[in-house]
Each structure stands twice: as C-alpha cells, then as structure tokens.
Coordinates of C-alpha atoms in Angstrom, one line a residue:
X561 CA 0.5 -9.3 -13.8
X562 CA -2.4 -11.3 -12.3
X563 CA -4.0 -10.5 -9.0
X564 CA -2.7 -13.7 -7.5
X565 CA 0.9 -12.8 -8.2
X566 CA 0.3 -9.3 -6.8
X567 CA -1.2 -10.8 -3.7
X568 CA 1.9 -13.0 -3.2
X569 CA 4.5 -10.4 -3.4
X570 CA 2.5 -7.4 -2.2
X571 CA 2.8 -5.4 -5.5
X572 CA 4.6 -2.3 -6.3
X573 CA 3.8 -0.6 -3.0
X574 CA 5.6 -3.3 -1.1
X575 CA 8.7 -3.0 -3.3
X576 CA 8.7 0.7 -2.8
X577 CA 8.5 0.3 1.0
X578 CA 11.3 -2.2 1.1
X579 CA 13.4 0.0 -1.1
X580 CA 12.8 3.0 1.2
X581 CA 13.7 0.8 4.2
X582 CA 17.0 -0.2 2.6
X583 CA 17.7 3.4 1.8
X584 CA 17.0 4.5 5.4
X585 CA 19.4 1.9 6.7
X586 CA 22.1 2.8 4.1
X587 CA 21.6 6.5 5.1
X588 CA 22.2 5.7 8.7
X589 CA 25.4 3.9 7.9
X590 CA 26.5 6.6 5.5
X591 CA 25.7 9.2 8.2
X592 CA 28.1 7.4 10.5
X593 CA 31.0 8.1 8.2
X594 CA 29.8 11.5 7.0
X595 CA 29.6 12.8 10.6
X596 CA 33.2 11.8 11.4
X597 CA 33.8 15.2 13.1
X598 CA 30.9 14.6 15.6
X599 CA 31.0 12.7 18.9
X600 CA 31.0 8.9 18.6
X601 CA 27.6 8.6 20.4
X602 CA 26.0 10.9 17.9
X603 CA 27.3 8.9 15.0
X604 CA 26.0 5.7 16.5
X605 CA 22.7 7.4 17.2
X606 CA 22.4 8.1 13.5
X607 CA 23.1 4.4 12.7
X608 CA 20.5 3.2 15.2
X609 CA 18.0 5.8 13.9
X610 CA 18.4 4.5 10.4
X611 CA 17.9 0.9 11.5
X612 CA 14.8 1.8 13.6
X613 CA 13.2 3.8 10.8
X614 CA 14.0 1.1 8.3
X615 CA 12.5 -1.6 10.6
X616 CA 9.3 0.6 11.0
X617 CA 8.9 0.9 7.2
X618 CA 9.4 -2.9 6.8
X619 CA 6.9 -3.5 9.6
X620 CA 4.2 -1.7 7.6
X621 CA 5.0 -3.5 4.4
X622 CA 3.5 -6.8 3.2
X623 CA 6.7 -8.5 4.1
X624 CA 6.4 -7.2 7.7
X625 CA 2.8 -8.4 7.8
X626 CA 3.8 -11.8 6.6
X627 CA 6.6 -12.0 9.2
X628 CA 4.2 -11.1 12.0
X629 CA 1.8 -13.8 10.8
X630 CA 4.7 -16.3 10.6
X631 CA 5.8 -15.5 14.2
X632 CA 2.2 -15.8 15.5
X633 CA 1.8 -19.2 13.8
X634 CA 5.2 -20.3 15.2
X635 CA 4.2 -19.4 18.7
X636 CA 1.0 -21.5 18.3
X637 CA 3.1 -24.5 17.1
X638 CA 5.5 -24.0 20.0
X639 CA 2.6 -24.3 22.5
X640 CA 1.8 -27.7 21.0
X641 CA 5.2 -29.3 21.8
X642 CA 5.3 -31.9 24.5
X643 CA 8.7 -31.9 26.1
X644 CA 10.1 -35.2 27.4
X645 CA 10.4 -35.6 31.2
X646 CA 13.7 -36.3 32.9
X647 CA 13.3 -40.1 32.8
X648 CA 12.5 -40.1 29.0
X649 CA 15.5 -37.9 28.4
X650 CA 17.8 -40.1 30.3
X651 CA 16.6 -43.3 28.5
X652 CA 17.0 -41.7 25.1
X653 CA 20.5 -40.5 26.0
X654 CA 21.5 -44.1 27.0
X655 CA 20.0 -45.5 23.8
X656 CA 22.0 -43.0 21.7
X657 CA 25.2 -43.6 23.7
X658 CA 24.8 -47.4 23.3
X659 CA 24.2 -47.0 19.5
X660 CA 27.3 -44.8 19.2
X661 CA 29.4 -47.4 21.0
X662 CA 28.1 -50.3 18.8
X663 CA 28.6 -48.2 15.7
X664 CA 32.1 -47.3 16.8
X665 CA 33.0 -50.9 17.4
X666 CA 31.6 -52.0 14.1
X667 CA 33.5 -49.4 12.1
X668 CA 36.7 -50.1 14.1
X669 CA 36.3 -53.8 13.2
X670 CA 35.6 -52.9 9.5
X671 CA 38.7 -50.7 9.4
X672 CA 40.9 -53.5 10.8
X673 CA 39.5 -56.0 8.3
X674 CA 39.9 -53.7 5.4
X675 CA 43.5 -52.7 6.5
X676 CA 44.4 -56.4 6.7
X677 CA 42.9 -57.1 3.3
X678 CA 44.7 -54.1 1.7
X679 CA 48.0 -55.3 3.2
X680 CA 47.4 -58.8 2.0
X681 CA 46.6 -57.8 -1.5
X682 CA 49.3 -55.2 -2.0
X683 CA 52.0 -56.9 0.1
X684 CA 52.8 -53.5 1.7
X685 CA 52.6 -52.2 5.2
X686 CA 54.0 -53.5 8.4

C-alpha cells in the first residue's frame, strides 16, 4: 500500500479506532437489553455512555479530524453568502409565480390539444 493511499484513509490505526467506536456503541445498545432488571434511567445511561465513548473515539480518528476540517471549511463558506434583501426576495417570488402560471396555462393548453387529437384519431371519448 502506498503512502498516498494510507494518507487518504488514515491507515490501519484509523480502521481500528472506527471499529472500537462501533463496538462501544454496540456495547451500549447491548447493555440496554442485558440490564433489563435495572431501572430504565440506568439502561438509557448505558446507551448514552456507549454513544459518547464511541463519538470520542471517532473524534480522535482520521475520520473525525477530516470531519472537523470539513465543518470549519463549511463555516468559512457560509460567511461568504450574501443573502437577498426583502425587495429582491419579493421580486424573485413574483417571477417564479408568474412562470408557474404561464407554464400551467401552456401545459393545460397542450393537454386540451392532445386530448382533442386523441379523440379525433381514435373516434372514442365524449
């Protein structure tokens, strides 16, 4: 395996961390059912504990690092968005509404013409 491929998927250590995270989550869910004689809040605490521990292990894996970088980049991109003001939103809404009306009339007319042509060709219908 080349170094480039190892850098992409994080290597064996990343796979081991993700497997451990999955096992922790599965252990939390299994604990919920195995502790059926305990109080409900204790059983749910075991599930939440498994989820939290699994999330912590994922956070320290290559996948978690990649996710943190993606979220940071997404936040930077969100800051670049220029939102339309009220007037621009209103005008765009009117243009879309007008187009929907025109398209609706066009397709209604097309439907009428095609229905007439079908009736004329097949001599069926009312």
